[in-house]
Amino acid sequence: MQIYFLRIAKSLLPFPYLTALLTAVFILSFAAILTRLSECDIGPSATIFNRYWIATVSLAFWQGVKAFTRDSSEQISSKVNYTLYDILLLFLEALLSMGCILLWAISLKQTSVANSNLLHNLTPIFSASFSFLIFGQRYDSRFLMGIIIAVCASIGIELEDWSESYNSFLGDTLALLSAVLYSISLLVREKLRTKFSPDIILLWSCTCRSILIFPIVLIFEDKIFPISQSGWLAVILLGICVQVFGHGLLIYSLKTFSSSFSALCLLLEPLITAFAAWAILAERLSLINWIAFMGVLIGVYLSSTSKSIEKS
């Protein structure tokens, strides 16, 4: 599935990792729209549960197909030995990612898709900070200036919502907290990527997330599964397109790029999401939204010209 897609990308394009990253950004930009559509049928935690179990089944099926088509020598050479440290990292990534996506899904109930998606993707600020504090990674002035510009552009959205509505401010705050968890999960993914393939990381992650979120669904949700065709279509696209392909390509790109640069590129998501929300959900885009989006775009471009984008 995604492995064949990556082989095609390698044969046709000179920069497979960059192509994978940009494709991931494009796919992930539709997660907010699909989540909002799913929440017309079911609640946030039920949406997340369906997203993860569908992704788990898809990834498990793909692993079964790969195992069936391999000969015995290939199975032995591709076998990976798991240490206790590996298992703890895989579980930690699942826990952080589940907390991130749960806060983000709840925030979509409290604020607009464009604002939630933009603030949720302020992960490069925290990712760069944690990389510096934990791993001692250094960044040049161009990379840091790009992050500062993107952050300053996003402040206007928070101030606008705070003055207009407490509910919007609460939703933006939850989206911002999800960015903190997402940044840490990206650092863990970057560490795991040195040993495991993207599909193995995702299979472990989605399986653990499905198990962790299920009790929450039973306690807080009235309905576990969608009741309409559009609801089922939304969660299926979330599970297969967004979770398997989108996050699979993002993890694939971490082989070359630092988690901070990958997180920074995710700030391009709101540019796509905003237009999709305007077209599909008829959400209004204010002048402050447009100014913020332009600021984010400038910040991403400036940082992309830095030497700090690749893994040290």
PDB file of C-alpha atoms in Angstrom:
ATOM      1  CA  MET A   1       0.000   0.000   0.000  1.00  0.00           C
ATOM      2  CA  GLN A   2       2.035   2.990   1.211  1.00  0.00           C
ATOM      3  CA  ILE A   3       5.291   1.165   0.451  1.00  0.00           C
ATOM      4  CA  TYR A   4       4.335   0.811  -3.219  1.00  0.00           C
ATOM      5  CA  PHE A   5       3.377   4.487  -3.271  1.00  0.00           C
ATOM      6  CA  LEU A   6       6.789   5.423  -1.892  1.00  0.00           C
ATOM      7  CA  ARG A   7       8.547   3.262  -4.476  1.00  0.00           C
ATOM      8  CA  ILE A   8       6.717   5.123  -7.230  1.00  0.00           C
ATOM      9  CA  ALA A   9       7.659   8.457  -5.641  1.00  0.00           C
ATOM     10  CA  LYS A  10      11.306   7.417  -5.527  1.00  0.00           C
ATOM     11  CA  SER A  11      11.348   6.407  -9.185  1.00  0.00           C
ATOM     12  CA  LEU A  12       9.581   9.518 -10.492  1.00  0.00           C
ATOM     13  CA  LEU A  13      10.792  12.278  -8.188  1.00  0.00           C
ATOM     14  CA  PRO A  14      14.312  13.323  -7.171  1.00  0.00           C
ATOM     15  CA  PHE A  15      13.345  14.258  -3.596  1.00  0.00           C
ATOM     16  CA  PRO A  16      11.235  11.395  -2.181  1.00  0.00           C
ATOM     17  CA  TYR A  17      11.436  12.519   1.464  1.00  0.00           C
ATOM     18  CA  LEU A  18      10.393  16.093   0.674  1.00  0.00           C
ATOM     19  CA  THR A  19       7.658  14.812  -1.631  1.00  0.00           C
ATOM     20  CA  ALA A  20       6.420  12.508   1.136  1.00  0.00           C
ATOM     21  CA  LEU A  21       6.382  15.376   3.649  1.00  0.00           C
ATOM     22  CA  LEU A  22       4.479  17.775   1.393  1.00  0.00           C
ATOM     23  CA  THR A  23       2.015  15.046   0.396  1.00  0.00           C
ATOM     24  CA  ALA A  24       1.471  14.272   4.081  1.00  0.00           C
ATOM     25  CA  VAL A  25       0.731  17.941   4.780  1.00  0.00           C
ATOM     26  CA  PHE A  26      -1.851  17.999   1.991  1.00  0.00           C
ATOM     27  CA  ILE A  27      -3.585  14.819   3.196  1.00  0.00           C
ATOM     28  CA  LEU A  28      -3.543  15.813   6.878  1.00  0.00           C
ATOM     29  CA  SER A  29      -5.083  19.190   6.077  1.00  0.00           C
ATOM     30  CA  PHE A  30      -8.413  17.432   5.478  1.00  0.00           C
ATOM     31  CA  ALA A  31      -8.446  15.798   8.936  1.00  0.00           C
ATOM     32  CA  ALA A  32     -10.269  18.747  10.520  1.00  0.00           C
ATOM     33  CA  ILE A  33     -13.004  18.761   7.874  1.00  0.00           C
ATOM     34  CA  LEU A  34     -13.532  15.002   8.112  1.00  0.00           C
ATOM     35  CA  THR A  35     -13.559  15.144  11.916  1.00  0.00           C
ATOM     36  CA  ARG A  36     -16.171  17.897  11.891  1.00  0.00           C
ATOM     37  CA  LEU A  37     -18.327  15.901   9.442  1.00  0.00           C
ATOM     38  CA  SER A  38     -18.022  12.776  11.587  1.00  0.00           C
ATOM     39  CA  GLU A  39     -19.057  14.707  14.695  1.00  0.00           C
ATOM     40  CA  CYS A  40     -22.428  15.370  13.060  1.00  0.00           C
ATOM     41  CA  ASP A  41     -23.173  11.695  13.884  1.00  0.00           C
ATOM     42  CA  ILE A  42     -20.966  10.837  16.867  1.00  0.00           C
ATOM     43  CA  GLY A  43     -18.915  12.571  19.546  1.00  0.00           C
ATOM     44  CA  PRO A  44     -15.184  13.435  19.499  1.00  0.00           C
ATOM     45  CA  SER A  45     -13.912  10.335  21.329  1.00  0.00           C
ATOM     46  CA  ALA A  46     -16.085   8.010  19.214  1.00  0.00           C
ATOM     47  CA  THR A  47     -14.726   9.671  16.080  1.00  0.00           C
ATOM     48  CA  ILE A  48     -11.181   9.049  17.281  1.00  0.00           C
ATOM     49  CA  PHE A  49     -11.936   5.429  18.194  1.00  0.00           C
ATOM     50  CA  ASN A  50     -13.364   4.684  14.751  1.00  0.00           C
ATOM     51  CA  ARG A  51     -10.417   6.411  13.106  1.00  0.00           C
ATOM     52  CA  TYR A  52      -7.938   4.244  15.013  1.00  0.00           C
ATOM     53  CA  TRP A  53      -9.619   0.848  14.746  1.00  0.00           C
ATOM     54  CA  ILE A  54     -10.122   1.309  11.013  1.00  0.00           C
ATOM     55  CA  ALA A  55      -6.444   2.246  10.642  1.00  0.00           C
ATOM     56  CA  THR A  56      -5.420  -0.733  12.803  1.00  0.00           C
ATOM     57  CA  VAL A  57      -7.399  -3.198  10.680  1.00  0.00           C
ATOM     58  CA  SER A  58      -5.983  -1.702   7.466  1.00  0.00           C
ATOM     59  CA  LEU A  59      -2.390  -1.852   8.730  1.00  0.00           C
ATOM     60  CA  ALA A  60      -2.806  -5.383  10.126  1.00  0.00           C
ATOM     61  CA  PHE A  61      -4.213  -6.542   6.788  1.00  0.00           C
ATOM     62  CA  TRP A  62      -1.247  -4.970   5.002  1.00  0.00           C
ATOM     63  CA  GLN A  63       1.216  -6.668   7.353  1.00  0.00           C
ATOM     64  CA  GLY A  64      -0.521  -9.983   6.684  1.00  0.00           C
ATOM     65  CA  VAL A  65      -0.257  -9.488   2.925  1.00  0.00           C
ATOM     66  CA  LYS A  66       3.459  -8.669   3.232  1.00  0.00           C
ATOM     67  CA  ALA A  67       4.106 -11.719   5.418  1.00  0.00           C
ATOM     68  CA  PHE A  68       2.220 -13.987   3.000  1.00  0.00           C
ATOM     69  CA  THR A  69       4.108 -12.742  -0.073  1.00  0.00           C
ATOM     70  CA  ARG A  70       7.585 -12.940   1.508  1.00  0.00           C
ATOM     71  CA  ASP A  71       9.698 -16.057   1.300  1.00  0.00           C
ATOM     72  CA  SER A  72      11.318 -17.523   4.421  1.00  0.00           C
ATOM     73  CA  SER A  73      14.708 -15.820   3.916  1.00  0.00           C
ATOM     74  CA  GLU A  74      13.093 -12.383   3.576  1.00  0.00           C
ATOM     75  CA  GLN A  75      11.016 -12.957   6.715  1.00  0.00           C
ATOM     76  CA  ILE A  76      14.130 -13.777   8.724  1.00  0.00           C
ATOM     77  CA  SER A  77      16.068 -10.747   7.428  1.00  0.00           C
ATOM     78  CA  SER A  78      13.153  -8.362   8.029  1.00  0.00           C
ATOM     79  CA  LYS A  79      12.443  -9.592  11.564  1.00  0.00           C
ATOM     80  CA  VAL A  80      12.878  -6.876  14.196  1.00  0.00           C
ATOM     81  CA  ASN A  81      13.819  -7.590  17.801  1.00  0.00           C
ATOM     82  CA  TYR A  82      11.864  -5.502  20.311  1.00  0.00           C
ATOM     83  CA  THR A  83      13.520  -4.354  23.514  1.00  0.00           C
ATOM     84  CA  LEU A  84      11.694  -3.113  26.604  1.00  0.00           C
ATOM     85  CA  TYR A  85      12.848   0.403  25.717  1.00  0.00           C
ATOM     86  CA  ASP A  86      11.321   0.065  22.235  1.00  0.00           C
ATOM     87  CA  ILE A  87       7.991  -1.081  23.654  1.00  0.00           C
ATOM     88  CA  LEU A  88       7.923   1.794  26.150  1.00  0.00           C
ATOM     89  CA  LEU A  89       8.646   4.299  23.375  1.00  0.00           C
ATOM     90  CA  LEU A  90       5.921   2.824  21.159  1.00  0.00           C
ATOM     91  CA  PHE A  91       3.406   3.001  24.009  1.00  0.00           C
ATOM     92  CA  LEU A  92       4.482   6.548  24.920  1.00  0.00           C
ATOM     93  CA  GLU A  93       4.006   7.684  21.318  1.00  0.00           C
ATOM     94  CA  ALA A  94       0.518   6.181  21.286  1.00  0.00           C
ATOM     95  CA  LEU A  95      -0.409   7.817  24.606  1.00  0.00           C
ATOM     96  CA  LEU A  96       0.837  11.252  23.550  1.00  0.00           C
ATOM     97  CA  SER A  97      -0.795  11.066  20.129  1.00  0.00           C
ATOM     98  CA  MET A  98      -4.119   9.952  21.583  1.00  0.00           C
ATOM     99  CA  GLY A  99      -4.119  12.808  24.097  1.00  0.00           C
ATOM    100  CA  CYS A 100      -3.228  15.235  21.324  1.00  0.00           C
ATOM    101  CA  ILE A 101      -5.960  14.132  18.952  1.00  0.00           C
ATOM    102  CA  LEU A 102      -8.572  13.965  21.748  1.00  0.00           C
ATOM    103  CA  LEU A 103      -7.919  17.562  22.827  1.00  0.00           C
ATOM    104  CA  TRP A 104      -7.944  18.662  19.204  1.00  0.00           C
ATOM    105  CA  ALA A 105     -11.230  16.890  18.429  1.00  0.00           C
ATOM    106  CA  ILE A 106     -12.870  18.527  21.461  1.00  0.00           C
ATOM    107  CA  SER A 107     -11.514  21.915  20.401  1.00  0.00           C
ATOM    108  CA  LEU A 108     -13.312  21.560  17.061  1.00  0.00           C
ATOM    109  CA  LYS A 109     -16.571  21.683  19.030  1.00  0.00           C
ATOM    110  CA  GLN A 110     -15.554  24.993  20.643  1.00  0.00           C
ATOM    111  CA  THR A 111     -13.936  27.002  17.847  1.00  0.00           C
ATOM    112  CA  SER A 112     -13.714  27.221  14.061  1.00  0.00           C
ATOM    113  CA  VAL A 113     -11.919  24.618  11.962  1.00  0.00           C
ATOM    114  CA  ALA A 114      -9.401  27.179  10.675  1.00  0.00           C
ATOM    115  CA  ASN A 115      -8.449  28.457  14.145  1.00  0.00           C
ATOM    116  CA  SER A 116      -8.312  25.003  15.717  1.00  0.00           C
ATOM    117  CA  ASN A 117      -6.146  23.626  12.928  1.00  0.00           C
ATOM    118  CA  LEU A 118      -3.752  26.579  12.997  1.00  0.00           C
ATOM    119  CA  LEU A 119      -3.224  26.558  16.768  1.00  0.00           C
ATOM    120  CA  HIS A 120      -3.053  22.770  16.885  1.00  0.00           C
ATOM    121  CA  ASN A 121      -0.177  22.946  14.425  1.00  0.00           C
ATOM    122  CA  LEU A 122       1.968  25.337  16.430  1.00  0.00           C
ATOM    123  CA  THR A 123       4.044  22.281  17.250  1.00  0.00           C
ATOM    124  CA  PRO A 124       7.359  23.632  15.856  1.00  0.00           C
ATOM    125  CA  ILE A 125       7.632  26.055  18.770  1.00  0.00           C
ATOM    126  CA  PHE A 126       7.476  23.278  21.319  1.00  0.00           C
ATOM    127  CA  SER A 127       9.303  20.760  19.140  1.00  0.00           C
ATOM    128  CA  ALA A 128      12.293  23.067  18.701  1.00  0.00           C
ATOM    129  CA  SER A 129      12.285  23.905  22.417  1.00  0.00           C
ATOM    130  CA  PHE A 130      12.163  20.266  23.523  1.00  0.00           C
ATOM    131  CA  SER A 131      14.828  19.282  20.965  1.00  0.00           C
ATOM    132  CA  PHE A 132      17.116  21.946  22.387  1.00  0.00           C
ATOM    133  CA  LEU A 133      16.412  21.131  26.050  1.00  0.00           C
ATOM    134  CA  ILE A 134      16.499  17.332  25.750  1.00  0.00           C
ATOM    135  CA  PHE A 135      18.886  16.623  22.860  1.00  0.00           C
ATOM    136  CA  GLY A 136      20.855  19.880  22.749  1.00  0.00           C
ATOM    137  CA  GLN A 137      20.013  20.458  19.086  1.00  0.00           C
ATOM    138  CA  ARG A 138      21.055  23.861  17.760  1.00  0.00           C
ATOM    139  CA  TYR A 139      19.153  26.045  15.287  1.00  0.00           C
ATOM    140  CA  ASP A 140      20.439  28.929  13.198  1.00  0.00           C
ATOM    141  CA  SER A 141      18.906  32.403  13.250  1.00  0.00           C
ATOM    142  CA  ARG A 142      17.015  31.914   9.969  1.00  0.00           C
ATOM    143  CA  PHE A 143      15.148  28.870  11.287  1.00  0.00           C
ATOM    144  CA  LEU A 144      14.295  30.576  14.583  1.00  0.00           C
ATOM    145  CA  MET A 145      13.174  33.750  12.806  1.00  0.00           C
ATOM    146  CA  GLY A 146      10.774  31.702  10.691  1.00  0.00           C
ATOM    147  CA  ILE A 147       9.254  30.162  13.820  1.00  0.00           C
ATOM    148  CA  ILE A 148       8.925  33.588  15.490  1.00  0.00           C
ATOM    149  CA  ILE A 149       7.122  35.037  12.460  1.00  0.00           C
ATOM    150  CA  ALA A 150       4.698  32.100  12.376  1.00  0.00           C
ATOM    151  CA  VAL A 151       4.000  32.412  16.108  1.00  0.00           C
ATOM    152  CA  CYS A 152       3.419  36.164  15.982  1.00  0.00           C
ATOM    153  CA  ALA A 153       1.030  35.690  13.073  1.00  0.00           C
ATOM    154  CA  SER A 154      -0.968  33.211  15.141  1.00  0.00           C
ATOM    155  CA  ILE A 155      -1.297  35.471  18.200  1.00  0.00           C
ATOM    156  CA  GLY A 156      -3.873  37.642  16.420  1.00  0.00           C
ATOM    157  CA  ILE A 157      -6.288  34.727  16.114  1.00  0.00           C
ATOM    158  CA  GLU A 158      -6.130  33.995  19.842  1.00  0.00           C
ATOM    159  CA  LEU A 159      -6.712  37.642  20.759  1.00  0.00           C
ATOM    160  CA  GLU A 160      -9.644  37.929  18.359  1.00  0.00           C
ATOM    161  CA  ASP A 161     -11.385  34.879  19.797  1.00  0.00           C
ATOM    162  CA  TRP A 162     -10.698  35.943  23.389  1.00  0.00           C
ATOM    163  CA  SER A 163     -12.456  39.244  22.811  1.00  0.00           C
ATOM    164  CA  GLU A 164     -15.395  37.675  20.986  1.00  0.00           C
ATOM    165  CA  SER A 165     -16.306  34.531  22.905  1.00  0.00           C
ATOM    166  CA  TYR A 166     -15.148  32.532  25.907  1.00  0.00           C
ATOM    167  CA  ASN A 167     -16.058  29.286  24.154  1.00  0.00           C
ATOM    168  CA  SER A 168     -13.793  30.107  21.233  1.00  0.00           C
ATOM    169  CA  PHE A 169     -10.981  30.981  23.621  1.00  0.00           C
ATOM    170  CA  LEU A 170     -11.452  27.644  25.403  1.00  0.00           C
ATOM    171  CA  GLY A 171     -11.381  25.784  22.096  1.00  0.00           C
ATOM    172  CA  ASP A 172      -8.212  27.591  21.022  1.00  0.00           C
ATOM    173  CA  THR A 173      -6.572  26.753  24.360  1.00  0.00           C
ATOM    174  CA  LEU A 174      -7.346  23.049  23.957  1.00  0.00           C
ATOM    175  CA  ALA A 175      -5.931  23.160  20.424  1.00  0.00           C
ATOM    176  CA  LEU A 176      -2.770  24.790  21.765  1.00  0.00           C
ATOM    177  CA  LEU A 177      -2.366  22.095  24.438  1.00  0.00           C
ATOM    178  CA  SER A 178      -2.736  19.458  21.743  1.00  0.00           C
ATOM    179  CA  ALA A 179       0.203  21.075  19.948  1.00  0.00           C
ATOM    180  CA  VAL A 180       2.397  20.500  23.020  1.00  0.00           C
ATOM    181  CA  LEU A 181       1.569  16.790  23.082  1.00  0.00           C
ATOM    182  CA  TYR A 182       1.986  16.523  19.311  1.00  0.00           C
ATOM    183  CA  SER A 183       5.463  18.044  19.434  1.00  0.00           C
ATOM    184  CA  ILE A 184       6.617  15.483  22.000  1.00  0.00           C
ATOM    185  CA  SER A 185       5.077  12.626  20.015  1.00  0.00           C
ATOM    186  CA  LEU A 186       6.976  13.775  16.911  1.00  0.00           C
ATOM    187  CA  LEU A 187      10.241  13.626  18.849  1.00  0.00           C
ATOM    188  CA  VAL A 188       9.406  10.079  19.937  1.00  0.00           C
ATOM    189  CA  ARG A 189       8.512   9.161  16.346  1.00  0.00           C
ATOM    190  CA  GLU A 190      11.830  10.563  15.155  1.00  0.00           C
ATOM    191  CA  LYS A 191      13.597   8.305  17.651  1.00  0.00           C
ATOM    192  CA  LEU A 192      11.551   5.244  16.646  1.00  0.00           C
ATOM    193  CA  ARG A 193      12.140   5.927  12.935  1.00  0.00           C
ATOM    194  CA  THR A 194      15.827   5.089  13.337  1.00  0.00           C
ATOM    195  CA  LYS A 195      14.857   1.439  13.913  1.00  0.00           C
ATOM    196  CA  PHE A 196      11.317   0.782  12.667  1.00  0.00           C
ATOM    197  CA  SER A 197       9.461   1.259   9.377  1.00  0.00           C
ATOM    198  CA  PRO A 198       6.484   3.671   9.230  1.00  0.00           C
ATOM    199  CA  ASP A 199       3.870   0.900   8.981  1.00  0.00           C
ATOM    200  CA  ILE A 200       5.234  -0.916  12.050  1.00  0.00           C
ATOM    201  CA  ILE A 201       5.213   2.301  14.104  1.00  0.00           C
ATOM    202  CA  LEU A 202       1.675   3.104  12.986  1.00  0.00           C
ATOM    203  CA  LEU A 203       0.376  -0.419  13.640  1.00  0.00           C
ATOM    204  CA  TRP A 204       1.654  -0.363  17.216  1.00  0.00           C
ATOM    205  CA  SER A 205       0.464   3.190  17.728  1.00  0.00           C
ATOM    206  CA  CYS A 206      -3.055   2.754  16.341  1.00  0.00           C
ATOM    207  CA  THR A 207      -3.565  -0.534  18.197  1.00  0.00           C
ATOM    208  CA  CYS A 208      -2.584   1.017  21.532  1.00  0.00           C
ATOM    209  CA  ARG A 209      -4.670   4.122  20.869  1.00  0.00           C
ATOM    210  CA  SER A 210      -7.756   2.046  20.045  1.00  0.00           C
ATOM    211  CA  ILE A 211      -7.412   0.193  23.349  1.00  0.00           C
ATOM    212  CA  LEU A 212      -6.785   3.380  25.347  1.00  0.00           C
ATOM    213  CA  ILE A 213      -9.667   5.372  23.872  1.00  0.00           C
ATOM    214  CA  PHE A 214     -12.286   2.595  24.036  1.00  0.00           C
ATOM    215  CA  PRO A 215     -13.116   2.967  27.785  1.00  0.00           C
ATOM    216  CA  ILE A 216     -13.533   6.728  27.297  1.00  0.00           C
ATOM    217  CA  VAL A 217     -15.985   6.080  24.468  1.00  0.00           C
ATOM    218  CA  LEU A 218     -18.032   3.686  26.615  1.00  0.00           C
ATOM    219  CA  ILE A 219     -18.243   6.196  29.473  1.00  0.00           C
ATOM    220  CA  PHE A 220     -18.850   9.482  27.681  1.00  0.00           C
ATOM    221  CA  GLU A 221     -20.431   8.649  24.323  1.00  0.00           C
ATOM    222  CA  ASP A 222     -24.023   7.651  23.574  1.00  0.00           C
ATOM    223  CA  LYS A 223     -23.155   6.258  20.145  1.00  0.00           C
ATOM    224  CA  ILE A 224     -19.988   4.384  19.229  1.00  0.00           C
ATOM    225  CA  PHE A 225     -20.455   4.069  15.470  1.00  0.00           C
ATOM    226  CA  PRO A 226     -21.792   6.512  12.846  1.00  0.00           C
ATOM    227  CA  ILE A 227     -25.430   6.166  11.815  1.00  0.00           C
ATOM    228  CA  SER A 228     -25.277   7.741   8.359  1.00  0.00           C
ATOM    229  CA  GLN A 229     -23.398   7.006   5.151  1.00  0.00           C
ATOM    230  CA  SER A 230     -21.637  10.368   5.313  1.00  0.00           C
ATOM    231  CA  GLY A 231     -20.536   9.624   8.880  1.00  0.00           C
ATOM    232  CA  TRP A 232     -19.081   6.257   7.882  1.00  0.00           C
ATOM    233  CA  LEU A 233     -17.382   7.794   4.861  1.00  0.00           C
ATOM    234  CA  ALA A 234     -15.786  10.436   7.099  1.00  0.00           C
ATOM    235  CA  VAL A 235     -14.330   7.951   9.625  1.00  0.00           C
ATOM    236  CA  ILE A 236     -13.153   5.577   6.878  1.00  0.00           C
ATOM    237  CA  LEU A 237     -11.301   8.418   5.164  1.00  0.00           C
ATOM    238  CA  LEU A 238      -9.877   9.475   8.539  1.00  0.00           C
ATOM    239  CA  GLY A 239      -8.656   5.951   9.246  1.00  0.00           C
ATOM    240  CA  ILE A 240      -7.221   5.036   5.855  1.00  0.00           C
ATOM    241  CA  CYS A 241      -6.291   8.281   4.110  1.00  0.00           C
ATOM    242  CA  VAL A 242      -5.372  10.503   7.057  1.00  0.00           C
ATOM    243  CA  GLN A 243      -4.034   8.008   9.597  1.00  0.00           C
ATOM    244  CA  VAL A 244      -2.425   5.383   7.350  1.00  0.00           C
ATOM    245  CA  PHE A 245      -1.262   7.411   4.357  1.00  0.00           C
ATOM    246  CA  GLY A 246      -0.970  10.904   5.861  1.00  0.00           C
ATOM    247  CA  HIS A 247       0.820   9.956   9.066  1.00  0.00           C
ATOM    248  CA  GLY A 248       2.672   7.144   7.306  1.00  0.00           C
ATOM    249  CA  LEU A 249       4.248   9.615   4.884  1.00  0.00           C
ATOM    250  CA  LEU A 250       4.991  12.007   7.746  1.00  0.00           C
ATOM    251  CA  ILE A 251       6.822   9.289   9.693  1.00  0.00           C
ATOM    252  CA  TYR A 252       8.628   8.248   6.500  1.00  0.00           C
ATOM    253  CA  SER A 253       9.991  11.794   6.078  1.00  0.00           C
ATOM    254  CA  LEU A 254      11.437  11.728   9.619  1.00  0.00           C
ATOM    255  CA  LYS A 255      14.178   9.474   8.271  1.00  0.00           C
ATOM    256  CA  THR A 256      15.824  12.599   6.810  1.00  0.00           C
ATOM    257  CA  PHE A 257      14.165  15.718   8.239  1.00  0.00           C
ATOM    258  CA  SER A 258      14.167  16.816  11.867  1.00  0.00           C
ATOM    259  CA  SER A 259      10.892  16.684  13.770  1.00  0.00           C
ATOM    260  CA  SER A 260      11.045  20.471  14.169  1.00  0.00           C
ATOM    261  CA  PHE A 261      11.074  21.082  10.407  1.00  0.00           C
ATOM    262  CA  SER A 262       8.389  18.466   9.814  1.00  0.00           C
ATOM    263  CA  ALA A 263       6.250  20.161  12.452  1.00  0.00           C
ATOM    264  CA  LEU A 264       6.903  23.538  10.874  1.00  0.00           C
ATOM    265  CA  CYS A 265       5.733  22.304   7.467  1.00  0.00           C
ATOM    266  CA  LEU A 266       2.498  21.188   9.115  1.00  0.00           C
ATOM    267  CA  LEU A 267       1.714  24.869   9.596  1.00  0.00           C
ATOM    268  CA  LEU A 268       0.863  24.867   5.896  1.00  0.00           C
ATOM    269  CA  GLU A 269      -2.171  22.735   6.734  1.00  0.00           C
ATOM    270  CA  PRO A 270      -4.427  25.663   7.732  1.00  0.00           C
ATOM    271  CA  LEU A 271      -3.936  27.293   4.340  1.00  0.00           C
ATOM    272  CA  ILE A 272      -5.545  24.268   2.707  1.00  0.00           C
ATOM    273  CA  THR A 273      -8.025  23.636   5.531  1.00  0.00           C
ATOM    274  CA  ALA A 274      -9.279  27.225   5.554  1.00  0.00           C
ATOM    275  CA  PHE A 275     -10.252  27.109   1.889  1.00  0.00           C
ATOM    276  CA  ALA A 276     -11.828  23.674   2.354  1.00  0.00           C
ATOM    277  CA  ALA A 277     -13.814  24.895   5.395  1.00  0.00           C
ATOM    278  CA  TRP A 278     -14.958  27.932   3.425  1.00  0.00           C
ATOM    279  CA  ALA A 279     -16.068  25.752   0.509  1.00  0.00           C
ATOM    280  CA  ILE A 280     -17.581  22.835   2.462  1.00  0.00           C
ATOM    281  CA  LEU A 281     -18.694  24.269   5.819  1.00  0.00           C
ATOM    282  CA  ALA A 282     -19.268  27.902   4.740  1.00  0.00           C
ATOM    283  CA  GLU A 283     -17.041  29.236   7.538  1.00  0.00           C
ATOM    284  CA  ARG A 284     -16.213  32.935   7.388  1.00  0.00           C
ATOM    285  CA  LEU A 285     -12.572  33.982   7.095  1.00  0.00           C
ATOM    286  CA  SER A 286     -11.827  37.338   8.716  1.00  0.00           C
ATOM    287  CA  LEU A 287      -9.091  39.784   7.761  1.00  0.00           C
ATOM    288  CA  ILE A 288      -7.100  38.668  10.808  1.00  0.00           C
ATOM    289  CA  ASN A 289      -7.304  35.072   9.574  1.00  0.00           C
ATOM    290  CA  TRP A 290      -5.867  36.083   6.200  1.00  0.00           C
ATOM    291  CA  ILE A 291      -3.047  38.096   7.813  1.00  0.00           C
ATOM    292  CA  ALA A 292      -2.212  35.182  10.109  1.00  0.00           C
ATOM    293  CA  PHE A 293      -2.156  32.706   7.232  1.00  0.00           C
ATOM    294  CA  MET A 294       0.216  34.917   5.239  1.00  0.00           C
ATOM    295  CA  GLY A 295       2.482  35.262   8.271  1.00  0.00           C
ATOM    296  CA  VAL A 296       2.610  31.504   8.738  1.00  0.00           C
ATOM    297  CA  LEU A 297       3.418  30.984   5.062  1.00  0.00           C
ATOM    298  CA  ILE A 298       6.286  33.495   5.227  1.00  0.00           C
ATOM    299  CA  GLY A 299       7.617  31.880   8.403  1.00  0.00           C
ATOM    300  CA  VAL A 300       7.600  28.391   6.904  1.00  0.00           C
ATOM    301  CA  TYR A 301       9.354  29.574   3.755  1.00  0.00           C
ATOM    302  CA  LEU A 302      12.049  31.396   5.747  1.00  0.00           C
ATOM    303  CA  SER A 303      12.763  28.370   7.919  1.00  0.00           C
ATOM    304  CA  SER A 304      12.822  26.033   4.910  1.00  0.00           C
ATOM    305  CA  THR A 305      15.887  27.887   3.593  1.00  0.00           C
ATOM    306  CA  SER A 306      17.774  27.145   6.817  1.00  0.00           C
ATOM    307  CA  LYS A 307      20.430  24.473   7.244  1.00  0.00           C
ATOM    308  CA  SER A 308      18.659  23.288  10.408  1.00  0.00           C
ATOM    309  CA  ILE A 309      15.906  21.413   8.579  1.00  0.00           C
ATOM    310  CA  GLU A 310      17.815  18.123   8.368  1.00  0.00           C
ATOM    311  CA  LYS A 311      18.510  15.778  11.246  1.00  0.00           C
ATOM    312  CA  SER A 312      21.718  16.462  13.085  1.00  0.00           C
TER     313      SER A 312
END
